[in-house]
Amino acid sequence: MINLTSNYKIIPEFVLKDEEGIDFSSKNLLGKYSVVYFYPKANTPGCTIEGIDFTHLIDEFNGNVVGISPDSCNAIAGFKSKKGLKVKLLSDPEKRVAEMFGAVKDGKLIRSTYIVDPWGRIRREWTKVNVNGHAKEVLEEYKKIIAEDSAISDNIQIRRAFRGIRQDPISDEDLRTLIQAAHLAPSCMNKQPWRFTVVRSKEKLEKLYEALSGGNYWMKYAPALIVVHTKEEYGCQLSDKRNYALFDTGTAVGLLLTQATQMGIVAHPVAGYEPEKVKEVLGIDGIVITIIAVGYWGNFGILNERHLASEESPRQRLPLEEIVKFQ
Amino acid sequence: MINLTSNYKIIPEFVLKDEEGIDFSSKNLLGKYSVVYFYPKANTPGCTIEGIDFTHLIDEFNGNVVGISPDSCNAIAGFKSKKGLKVKLLSDPEKRVAEMFGAVKDGKLIRSTYIVDPWGRIRREWTKVNVNGHAKEVLEEYKKIIAEDSAISDNIQIRRAFRGIRQDPISDEDLRTLIQAAHLAPSCMNKQPWRFTVVRSKEKLEKLYEALSGGNYWMKYAPALIVVHTKEEYGCQLSDKRNYALFDTGTAVGLLLTQATQMGIVAHPVAGYEPEKVKEVLGIDGIVITIIAVGYWGNFGILNERHLASEESPRQRLPLEEIVKFQ
């Protein structure tokens, strides 16, 4: 069920019995921020402190703390009621799940804790845990991760239509990554109507410059220009003017812009060019909806006064109330 | 010049003289990954080790290491040539820049190091540095940050058209963040043609369900549906079929999807609905280009067999070569 491509480790799939002998699946961990901790033995002093400390903070963890040990269901049921624990306890008698998490060494369970996010990604882990102050430390990290995830992504808020682009090249590998990111966009009926022509040869760039409007003089410093095109018939064409070729291509460009920002690359889409000329130069047809100048930031000497000021001017946006209604 | 909204600290603006008495501006740090380190005094043993260690690794840092101290230009010029240093040295006689970075305490310079990324964000800092093994540690972190930034963002690659959505509510604050992220998209002539109607009242949702196609039964479990609409005249309408209302709205949706993924929220845009009915229910007009179901993942019991299989099936995409050409 959890088949994600991620830069993080994903939790293994498992089903274990809880204190009441009921199945608890790893799927229960999806869609929420959880703590999964492995402890060696119910009712021993360290494990008792750990269970009680997590119990004291259970509301701040939104109830999502799961403790796993090799004890039997009976043993964890007794441990839970005797100590008044409010964490979910699971029985992993053969340490099979502990092993999958990496919490076993030489057959021995290593006290370990994992913060798991809504996609089942392991965001933080502790091994060879010392229980003193541990639950509190985990809570701090748990809150920090949620706060980071809840804030507007830097890849969105840092992005601006910057023009001060350095001539330093961008590797083909990095350009390819930008296109791969765009290509992961969703589209109506998965038609993937977007097409990209990445121009970085000097010869083709020189010809492309002739198609740019005068105000886009700064694009001549960009090491690559990404020409984005499509055709109406590449996308779904549904009732009530719902033509998806341009919309889906826009979504793909949205992903490309955030990926570029993450990579420290300015990606500035423009509309100021002669489309017929662009198509002629590149040998393409259809709708050329945008050209994206890409490059590294910091070359302010090339800019005219107005553009220089715009590099640091505040963003202009309609008040949020004008573009959204809640019902 | 560096006026970015970021979740990180941004480097302060400064101009200092280098070893040759030439101005070095903080703008030089933009568009590349750099190391900026503060050291107390040229030619003393610790500072010599630090300078030599960074010099040995200078190529791996792409030449971008800057050492700053309160020494005069003459003193750093002598230090650099005598020890054969290949780092850029700057003179900060009044410790003014050191102070702005936070590398001064009680008037004393504290040996500190900062990794600065292409946006001028301080991505990692060390204070009270012990020079032994320090340059190597900084290099490891420097490479790690570049590798992370160069990989396809999890917010792009984890996103899928998931349907197993839990009924748990999403706070209005989080829904608002999604719209704010979308609203930061670029648009032709900054026309911001996107409009969103966020539906989460039970009464309106019930009515909206009647407009959904049968295959979208799973959307009834979503705590909110975001209806995305626009009008052709809200966007630029340029020559050669370049109508930007749908394209720009698609870009905004691209940003919304990546932001939702970061927040651990499934955001699944669909086209299967009766647009006329949706407009009637919500009292809106124009083109309803998509409805995005949002909610937390993990509710697989609601899905039919085909949709259950699709939650973990591999992604289907055209080969990259079919959608991109390099020229």
XYZ file of C-alpha atoms in Angstrom:
654
model
C 0.000 0.000 0.000
C 2.905 2.380 0.595
C 4.718 2.560 -2.698
C 6.163 6.057 -2.778
C 9.318 7.427 -4.335
C 10.862 9.617 -1.681
C 14.155 11.076 -0.567
C 13.298 9.690 2.903
C 13.019 6.120 4.148
C 9.388 4.922 4.127
C 8.028 2.784 6.998
C 7.819 -0.937 6.258
C 4.420 -2.572 5.836
C 3.294 -4.588 8.849
C 0.326 -5.846 10.829
C 0.687 -6.496 14.574
C -1.755 -7.257 17.386
C -2.507 -4.542 19.918
C -3.277 -4.857 23.663
C -6.732 -6.216 22.859
C -5.516 -8.680 20.259
C -6.854 -6.492 17.431
C -4.873 -6.025 14.213
C -3.008 -2.739 13.831
C -1.727 -2.081 10.322
C 1.036 0.266 9.253
C -1.658 1.922 7.097
C -3.068 3.358 10.325
C 0.026 5.553 10.476
C -0.725 7.284 7.157
C -2.445 10.665 7.034
C -1.141 11.800 10.425
C 2.078 12.635 12.270
C 2.958 9.756 14.593
C 5.649 8.504 16.914
C 6.615 4.834 16.774
C 8.922 3.668 19.555
C 10.484 0.287 20.243
C 11.182 -0.737 23.857
C 12.750 -3.972 25.140
C 10.384 -5.218 27.866
C 7.112 -4.238 29.520
C 7.148 -3.341 33.233
C 10.918 -2.861 33.461
C 11.992 0.516 34.928
C 13.215 2.272 31.730
C 10.270 1.111 29.642
C 7.861 2.230 32.338
C 9.373 5.727 32.467
C 9.225 5.947 28.658
C 5.570 4.824 28.510
C 4.531 7.209 31.276
C 6.437 10.152 29.768
C 4.798 9.666 26.372
C 1.422 9.275 28.136
C 1.833 12.652 29.876
C 2.350 14.312 26.490
C -0.163 12.218 24.536
C -2.509 15.120 23.714
C 0.342 17.155 22.256
C 1.137 14.151 20.065
C -2.539 14.188 18.954
C -2.873 10.720 20.489
C -0.544 9.244 17.874
C 2.126 7.392 19.875
C 2.678 3.682 19.267
C 4.971 1.583 21.473
C 6.199 -1.786 20.155
C 7.935 -4.539 22.146
C 8.487 -8.305 21.916
C 6.017 -8.853 24.810
C 2.848 -10.906 24.346
C -0.563 -9.282 23.969
C -1.379 -10.297 27.544
C 1.804 -8.733 28.852
C 1.249 -5.392 27.088
C -2.407 -5.350 28.182
C -1.304 -5.771 31.805
C 1.506 -3.197 31.437
C -0.893 -0.662 29.935
C -3.609 -0.948 32.608
C -1.218 -1.277 35.570
C 0.749 1.866 34.598
C -2.221 3.797 33.186
C -0.577 4.222 29.797
C -2.414 6.061 27.033
C -0.125 5.085 24.179
C -1.106 2.331 21.732
C 0.923 -0.812 22.492
C 1.679 -3.511 19.916
C 3.122 -6.982 20.337
C 6.013 -7.939 18.048
C 6.999 -11.303 19.585
C 9.505 -12.250 16.894
C 10.936 -8.712 16.636
C 10.128 -8.933 12.928
C 8.819 -5.362 12.695
C 11.602 -4.050 14.929
C 14.049 -5.670 12.540
C 12.419 -3.977 9.500
C 12.735 -0.589 11.204
C 16.387 -1.260 11.980
C 15.830 -1.474 15.753
C 17.495 -4.875 16.244
C 21.199 -5.611 16.555
C 22.636 -9.103 17.074
C 19.135 -10.361 17.824
C 18.658 -7.770 20.600
C 16.071 -5.018 20.450
C 17.658 -1.549 20.528
C 15.493 1.124 22.176
C 14.606 3.345 19.179
C 12.103 6.041 18.247
C 10.809 7.226 14.858
C 8.736 10.225 13.816
C 6.520 9.189 10.912
C 4.738 11.750 8.729
C 1.425 11.501 6.843
C 3.137 9.882 3.830
C 4.731 7.216 5.998
C 8.130 8.854 5.690
C 10.541 8.462 8.611
C 11.423 12.085 9.279
C 13.616 11.607 12.330
C 15.004 8.655 14.222
C 16.752 8.014 17.508
C 18.589 4.786 18.287
C 20.070 3.648 21.625
C 17.633 5.965 23.357
C 18.229 7.142 26.917
C 14.706 7.478 28.327
C 15.442 10.492 30.550
C 13.868 13.525 28.933
C 13.378 11.557 25.710
C 9.610 12.025 25.223
C 10.029 15.773 25.599
C 12.843 15.877 23.058
C 10.733 13.866 20.616
C 7.809 16.245 21.137
C 9.970 19.266 20.330
C 11.098 17.675 17.091
C 7.535 16.507 16.317
C 6.215 20.050 16.665
C 9.096 21.481 14.656
C 8.446 19.126 11.742
C 4.723 19.962 11.702
C 5.475 23.693 11.851
C 7.937 23.403 8.954
C 5.521 21.381 6.844
C 2.648 23.799 7.570
C 4.528 26.932 6.488
C 4.424 28.103 2.891
C 7.244 26.356 1.089
C 10.346 28.418 0.404
C 10.230 26.938 -3.100
C 7.010 28.912 -3.576
C 7.587 32.081 -1.593
C 11.181 32.727 -2.647
C 10.334 32.390 -6.339
C 10.030 35.750 -8.076
C 10.263 36.926 -11.657
C 13.955 37.745 -11.195
C 15.912 39.031 -14.161
C 19.467 39.431 -12.835
C 20.688 36.132 -14.282
C 24.369 35.141 -14.470
C 25.777 33.609 -17.644
C 27.169 30.593 -15.742
C 25.911 27.405 -17.412
C 23.354 25.003 -15.954
C 24.302 21.359 -16.507
C 22.164 19.261 -18.860
C 21.573 16.972 -15.895
C 20.014 19.812 -13.922
C 17.963 20.967 -16.925
C 16.727 17.410 -17.299
C 15.713 17.318 -13.637
C 13.590 20.433 -14.194
C 11.747 18.714 -17.059
C 11.355 15.498 -15.066
C 9.744 17.494 -12.264
C 7.333 19.131 -14.725
C 6.532 15.742 -16.255
C 5.301 14.467 -12.873
C 2.321 16.843 -13.052
C -1.195 15.413 -13.174
C -3.261 15.937 -16.335
C -6.795 15.256 -17.496
C -6.985 11.558 -18.486
C -3.197 11.516 -17.951
C -2.768 12.953 -21.450
C 0.457 14.832 -20.543
C -0.081 17.528 -23.164
C 3.078 19.503 -22.274
C 6.073 19.752 -24.579
C 9.414 21.393 -23.812
C 12.236 22.496 -26.050
C 15.313 23.273 -24.000
C 17.572 25.642 -25.908
C 21.163 26.084 -24.720
C 23.291 25.931 -27.882
C 24.765 29.327 -28.671
C 23.637 29.125 -32.275
C 19.973 28.451 -31.505
C 19.930 30.929 -28.622
C 21.199 33.714 -30.908
C 18.346 33.030 -33.323
C 15.809 32.882 -30.519
C 16.910 36.307 -29.227
C 15.550 37.819 -32.436
C 12.055 36.666 -31.439
C 12.179 38.339 -28.002
C 10.532 41.669 -27.270
C 12.879 44.543 -26.420
C 11.977 44.472 -22.737
C 13.294 40.926 -22.489
C 16.904 41.975 -23.264
C 17.991 40.417 -19.946
C 17.095 36.933 -21.243
C 20.184 37.042 -23.437
C 22.277 36.376 -20.335
C 20.391 33.173 -19.434
C 22.409 29.993 -20.120
C 19.208 28.236 -21.252
C 15.709 29.103 -22.417
C 12.958 26.531 -22.004
C 10.292 26.920 -24.673
C 6.951 25.489 -23.504
C 4.423 24.437 -26.130
C 1.333 22.282 -26.617
C -1.620 21.743 -28.936
C -5.279 21.908 -28.028
C -5.806 18.352 -29.212
C -3.058 17.020 -26.915
C -5.328 17.627 -23.910
C -8.912 16.728 -22.953
C -11.482 18.947 -24.633
C -14.594 18.826 -22.448
C -17.910 20.657 -22.275
C -18.290 24.246 -21.148
C -14.947 25.495 -22.556
C -12.858 23.094 -20.524
C -9.790 22.689 -22.694
C -7.053 21.072 -20.657
C -3.962 21.391 -22.873
C -3.011 24.839 -21.572
C -4.262 24.218 -18.030
C -2.300 20.972 -17.617
C 0.772 22.557 -19.181
C 0.428 25.357 -16.634
C 0.379 22.820 -13.820
C 3.568 21.225 -15.182
C 5.206 24.671 -15.317
C 4.144 25.271 -11.693
C 6.060 22.151 -10.662
C 9.064 23.162 -12.766
C 9.207 26.575 -11.067
C 9.209 25.108 -7.553
C 11.865 22.546 -8.514
C 14.075 25.266 -10.013
C 13.737 27.358 -6.869
C 14.786 24.391 -4.743
C 17.834 23.988 -6.993
C 18.809 27.644 -6.488
C 17.886 28.462 -10.089
C 15.896 31.487 -11.264
C 13.089 30.325 -13.610
C 11.259 33.285 -15.114
C 8.438 32.580 -17.598
C 7.669 35.346 -20.113
C 5.063 36.007 -22.802
C 6.964 38.764 -24.662
C 8.086 37.090 -27.925
C 6.868 36.467 -31.477
C 5.474 32.923 -31.380
C 5.613 32.414 -35.157
C 9.295 33.296 -35.189
C 10.033 30.969 -32.241
C 8.314 28.077 -33.996
C 10.252 28.726 -37.172
C 13.604 28.827 -35.389
C 12.969 25.626 -33.427
C 10.978 23.706 -36.012
C 7.991 23.188 -33.717
C 4.274 23.912 -34.092
C 1.202 24.392 -31.902
C 0.827 27.006 -29.156
C 4.044 28.410 -27.675
C 2.602 29.456 -24.342
C 5.739 30.628 -22.551
C 9.519 30.800 -22.650
C 11.203 30.233 -19.312
C 14.587 31.881 -18.790
C 16.675 29.823 -16.371
C 19.945 30.702 -14.691
C 21.648 31.596 -11.444
C 20.855 34.869 -9.720
C 23.127 37.787 -8.882
C 23.991 39.539 -12.153
C 22.413 42.904 -11.471
C 24.735 45.007 -13.623
C 22.855 43.988 -16.776
C 19.532 45.445 -15.656
C 17.971 48.768 -16.498
C 16.856 50.976 -13.621
C 13.256 49.808 -13.580
C 14.198 46.140 -13.652
C 16.874 46.637 -11.022
C 14.276 48.156 -8.679
C 11.916 45.282 -9.406
C 14.466 42.723 -8.154
C 13.773 43.871 -4.617
C 10.338 45.452 -4.803
C 7.508 43.900 -2.765
C 5.243 41.405 -4.490
C 2.012 42.718 -5.985
C -0.998 40.476 -5.435
C -4.756 41.002 -5.258
C -6.096 40.699 -1.699
C -6.715 37.015 -0.990
C -10.430 37.729 -0.470
C -10.765 38.673 -4.132
C -9.608 35.332 -5.430
C -11.057 32.910 -2.852
C -14.468 32.338 -1.258
C -15.163 29.844 1.503
C -18.548 28.106 1.433
C 18.986 43.718 -3.114
C 18.158 40.632 -1.048
C 14.546 41.060 -0.087
C 13.192 37.533 0.138
C 10.520 36.010 2.313
C 12.016 32.775 3.588
C 11.751 30.273 6.394
C 15.530 30.653 6.724
C 17.666 33.592 7.828
C 18.967 35.597 4.868
C 22.537 36.959 4.860
C 22.832 40.654 5.716
C 23.827 43.127 3.008
C 27.428 44.278 3.220
C 30.413 45.540 1.271
C 33.939 44.850 2.559
C 37.448 45.250 1.108
C 39.338 42.119 0.056
C 43.096 41.399 0.200
C 43.673 43.760 -2.734
C 41.509 46.527 -1.339
C 38.751 45.778 -3.856
C 35.082 45.895 -2.808
C 33.380 42.555 -2.216
C 29.605 42.755 -1.944
C 27.235 40.268 -0.355
C 25.592 40.109 -3.806
C 28.634 38.115 -4.943
C 27.357 35.303 -2.737
C 24.055 34.968 -4.660
C 23.600 32.333 -7.349
C 26.085 29.881 -5.814
C 26.680 27.749 -2.738
C 29.304 29.415 -0.530
C 30.993 29.162 2.820
C 31.504 32.316 4.864
C 33.712 31.927 7.941
C 34.750 34.400 10.595
C 38.141 34.014 12.296
C 39.676 36.169 15.046
C 43.165 37.037 13.796
C 45.386 36.404 10.782
C 48.603 34.388 11.287
C 47.613 32.935 14.668
C 47.843 29.113 14.867
C 44.104 28.242 14.801
C 43.309 30.696 12.034
C 46.207 29.387 9.971
C 45.021 25.786 10.286
C 41.503 26.851 9.316
C 42.675 28.815 6.275
C 44.947 26.003 5.095
C 42.283 23.338 5.606
C 39.725 25.276 3.550
C 42.425 25.896 0.913
C 43.071 22.148 0.559
C 39.378 21.579 -0.181
C 38.813 24.746 -2.208
C 37.997 22.939 -5.488
C 35.328 20.833 -3.794
C 33.797 24.082 -2.535
C 33.829 25.324 -6.169
C 36.190 28.075 -5.061
C 33.472 29.702 -2.953
C 35.023 30.106 0.505
C 35.219 33.549 2.097
C 37.127 34.206 5.334
C 36.399 37.393 7.278
C 38.419 38.839 10.167
C 38.977 42.215 11.852
C 42.474 42.407 10.314
C 43.483 45.206 7.948
C 43.711 44.695 4.162
C 47.491 44.666 4.467
C 47.406 42.036 7.191
C 45.118 39.676 5.238
C 47.171 40.189 2.057
C 50.294 39.142 3.962
C 48.510 36.232 5.638
C 47.200 34.974 2.298
C 50.510 35.046 0.432
C 52.640 33.800 3.342
C 50.429 30.755 3.965
C 49.486 30.174 0.316
C 45.760 30.474 1.016
C 43.282 30.125 -1.835
C 40.224 31.384 0.041
C 38.917 34.918 -0.499
C 39.816 37.059 2.540
C 37.878 40.157 3.598
C 38.732 42.851 6.123
C 36.010 43.727 8.651
C 37.979 46.068 10.941
C 35.004 47.179 13.033
C 33.485 43.681 13.188
C 30.348 45.252 11.742
C 29.609 42.389 9.346
C 30.568 39.789 11.951
C 28.047 41.434 14.270
C 25.284 41.252 11.609
C 25.938 37.537 11.149
C 25.796 37.011 14.916
C 29.485 36.134 15.216
C 30.301 38.674 17.947
C 29.717 38.320 21.664
C 30.641 41.010 24.207
C 32.663 42.771 21.524
C 34.698 39.640 20.802
C 34.646 37.809 17.517
C 33.430 34.218 17.890
C 34.888 31.784 15.365
C 31.836 30.921 13.224
C 31.015 29.374 9.852
C 27.967 29.689 7.598
C 26.832 27.792 4.503
C 25.018 30.227 2.209
C 22.868 29.003 -0.695
C 22.132 30.673 -4.076
C 19.244 32.664 -2.555
C 21.452 34.050 0.198
C 19.801 31.802 2.771
C 21.928 30.626 5.699
C 21.395 26.897 5.490
C 23.717 25.808 8.270
C 25.797 27.568 10.900
C 28.499 26.666 13.380
C 29.510 28.925 16.253
C 32.453 28.520 18.671
C 34.177 26.451 16.022
C 36.998 24.091 16.917
C 39.232 24.208 13.833
C 40.357 20.563 13.998
C 38.538 18.684 11.227
C 36.194 21.637 10.772
C 36.701 22.291 7.039
C 36.019 18.625 6.299
C 32.829 18.664 8.360
C 31.665 21.806 6.556
C 32.385 20.187 3.186
C 30.285 17.136 4.072
C 27.354 19.355 4.975
C 27.938 21.539 1.904
C 27.754 18.514 -0.397
C 24.719 17.142 1.425
C 22.794 20.399 0.982
C 23.598 20.559 -2.741
C 22.604 16.907 -3.199
C 19.302 17.489 -1.408
C 18.531 20.602 -3.422
C 19.423 18.866 -6.699
C 17.113 15.878 -6.156
C 13.512 15.989 -7.361
C 11.471 17.457 -4.546
C 9.456 15.026 -2.456
C 6.605 17.526 -2.805
C 6.591 16.663 -6.507
C 7.485 12.990 -6.587
C 5.320 11.857 -3.663
C 2.223 13.525 -5.084
C -0.114 11.086 -6.766
C -3.790 11.102 -7.627
C -4.600 9.290 -4.385
C -8.240 8.568 -3.562
C -8.120 6.910 -0.129
C -8.993 10.093 1.761
C -9.939 10.167 5.457
C -12.918 12.233 6.609
C -10.805 14.032 9.240
C -11.211 17.783 8.767
C -8.543 20.156 7.450
C -8.421 23.435 9.373
C -9.503 26.617 7.605
C -6.016 27.917 8.366
C -4.441 25.076 6.400
C -6.929 25.481 3.534
C -6.059 29.164 3.447
C -2.352 28.333 3.265
C -3.037 26.180 0.191
C -4.741 29.115 -1.533
C -1.990 31.525 -0.482
C 0.563 29.203 -2.053
C -1.438 29.084 -5.308
C -1.798 32.870 -5.257
C 2.004 33.261 -5.332
C 2.100 31.877 -8.885
C 3.320 34.092 -11.711
C 0.847 35.131 -14.416
C 0.928 36.988 -17.704
C 0.978 40.733 -16.906
C 0.426 39.686 -13.273
C -3.305 39.381 -14.016
C -3.831 36.584 -11.441
C -6.782 35.057 -13.328
C -7.336 32.178 -10.855
C -10.384 31.946 -8.608
C -11.009 29.396 -5.876
C -14.167 28.397 -4.057
C -13.313 26.283 -1.045
C -16.302 24.165 -0.072
C -16.326 22.492 3.340
C -19.819 23.115 4.749
C -21.806 19.893 4.894
C -24.777 21.494 3.191
C -22.864 22.779 0.154
C -20.776 19.618 -0.113
C -23.943 17.478 -0.266
C -25.215 19.560 -3.150
C -21.863 19.432 -4.918
C -21.823 15.624 -4.726
C -24.785 15.598 -7.114
C -22.591 17.196 -9.784
C -19.837 14.543 -9.532
C -19.540 11.670 -11.984
C -20.088 8.181 -10.547
C -16.412 7.291 -10.649
C -15.687 10.126 -8.249
C -17.683 8.532 -5.369
C -14.529 8.642 -3.207
C -14.610 12.456 -3.191
C -17.555 12.309 -0.781
C -15.097 11.422 1.973
C -12.950 14.514 1.420
C -13.367 17.157 4.153
C -13.084 19.906 1.531
C -13.399 20.347 -2.215
C -11.597 23.243 -3.860
C -13.416 24.396 -6.996
C -11.034 26.145 -9.401
C -12.492 28.574 -11.926
C -11.555 31.455 -14.206
C -12.738 33.415 -17.221
C -10.895 33.881 -20.506
C -10.970 37.647 -20.083
C -9.292 37.460 -16.665
C -6.023 36.513 -18.375
C -3.910 37.914 -21.204
C -5.279 37.056 -24.633
C -2.343 37.238 -27.043
C -1.695 36.313 -30.659
C -1.439 32.753 -31.948
C -4.001 31.232 -29.512
C -2.084 32.280 -26.434
C -4.874 32.592 -23.871
C -3.366 32.733 -20.424
C -6.361 32.394 -18.090
C -6.279 28.575 -18.047
C -2.488 28.334 -18.335
C -1.859 30.686 -15.393
C -4.572 28.980 -13.352
C -2.810 25.684 -14.047
C 0.454 27.130 -12.742
C -1.311 28.228 -9.552
C -2.751 24.727 -9.145
C 0.753 23.283 -9.608
C 1.952 25.335 -6.638
C -1.106 24.347 -4.592
C -0.416 20.646 -5.199
C 3.212 20.873 -4.054
C 2.212 22.865 -0.964
C -0.486 20.311 -0.066
C 2.008 17.470 -0.422
C 4.419 19.267 1.898
C 1.573 19.594 4.420
C 0.851 15.849 4.263
C -2.411 16.475 2.429
C -3.695 14.578 -0.616
C -4.786 17.070 -3.295
C -6.387 15.300 -6.241
C -7.725 17.422 -9.131
C -10.537 15.882 -11.204
C -12.453 16.769 -14.350
C -15.391 14.377 -13.842
C -18.326 16.670 -12.918
C -21.117 18.664 -14.545
C -19.756 22.212 -14.696
C -23.179 23.856 -15.135
C -24.449 22.146 -12.004
C -21.337 23.152 -10.006
C -21.771 26.799 -11.021
C -25.452 26.728 -10.069
C -24.759 25.240 -6.631
C -21.964 27.696 -5.823
C -23.347 30.775 -7.566
C -20.239 31.248 -9.729
C -19.721 31.620 -13.465
C -16.950 31.232 -16.030
C -14.940 28.068 -16.672
C -14.800 25.524 -13.843
C -11.572 23.868 -14.869
C -11.082 21.445 -11.969
C -12.281 20.386 -8.546
C -9.517 19.422 -6.147
C -10.392 16.919 -3.432
C -8.224 17.526 -0.363
C -7.822 15.388 2.722
C -5.500 13.109 4.656
C -4.501 9.766 3.228
C -5.069 6.259 4.572
C -8.794 5.487 4.151
C -8.525 2.575 1.747
C -11.702 0.772 2.829
C -13.852 3.165 0.785
C -12.219 2.296 -2.552
C -13.357 -0.108 -5.233
C -10.923 -2.744 -6.391
C -9.577 -0.811 -9.338
C -9.031 2.346 -7.320
C -7.446 0.383 -4.466
C -4.929 -1.108 -6.895
C -4.231 2.341 -8.322
C -3.156 3.650 -4.885
C 0.037 1.641 -5.208
C 0.452 1.110 -8.931
C 3.510 2.585 -10.634
C 3.169 5.955 -12.284
C 2.357 6.027 -15.990
C 4.268 8.639 -17.967
C 5.354 9.041 -21.574
C 9.122 8.501 -22.014
C 10.860 11.799 -21.291
C 12.207 11.897 -24.853
C 8.665 12.277 -26.187
C 7.982 15.484 -24.303
C 11.365 17.225 -24.371
C 13.933 18.064 -27.019
C 17.313 19.656 -26.333
C 18.625 22.084 -28.955
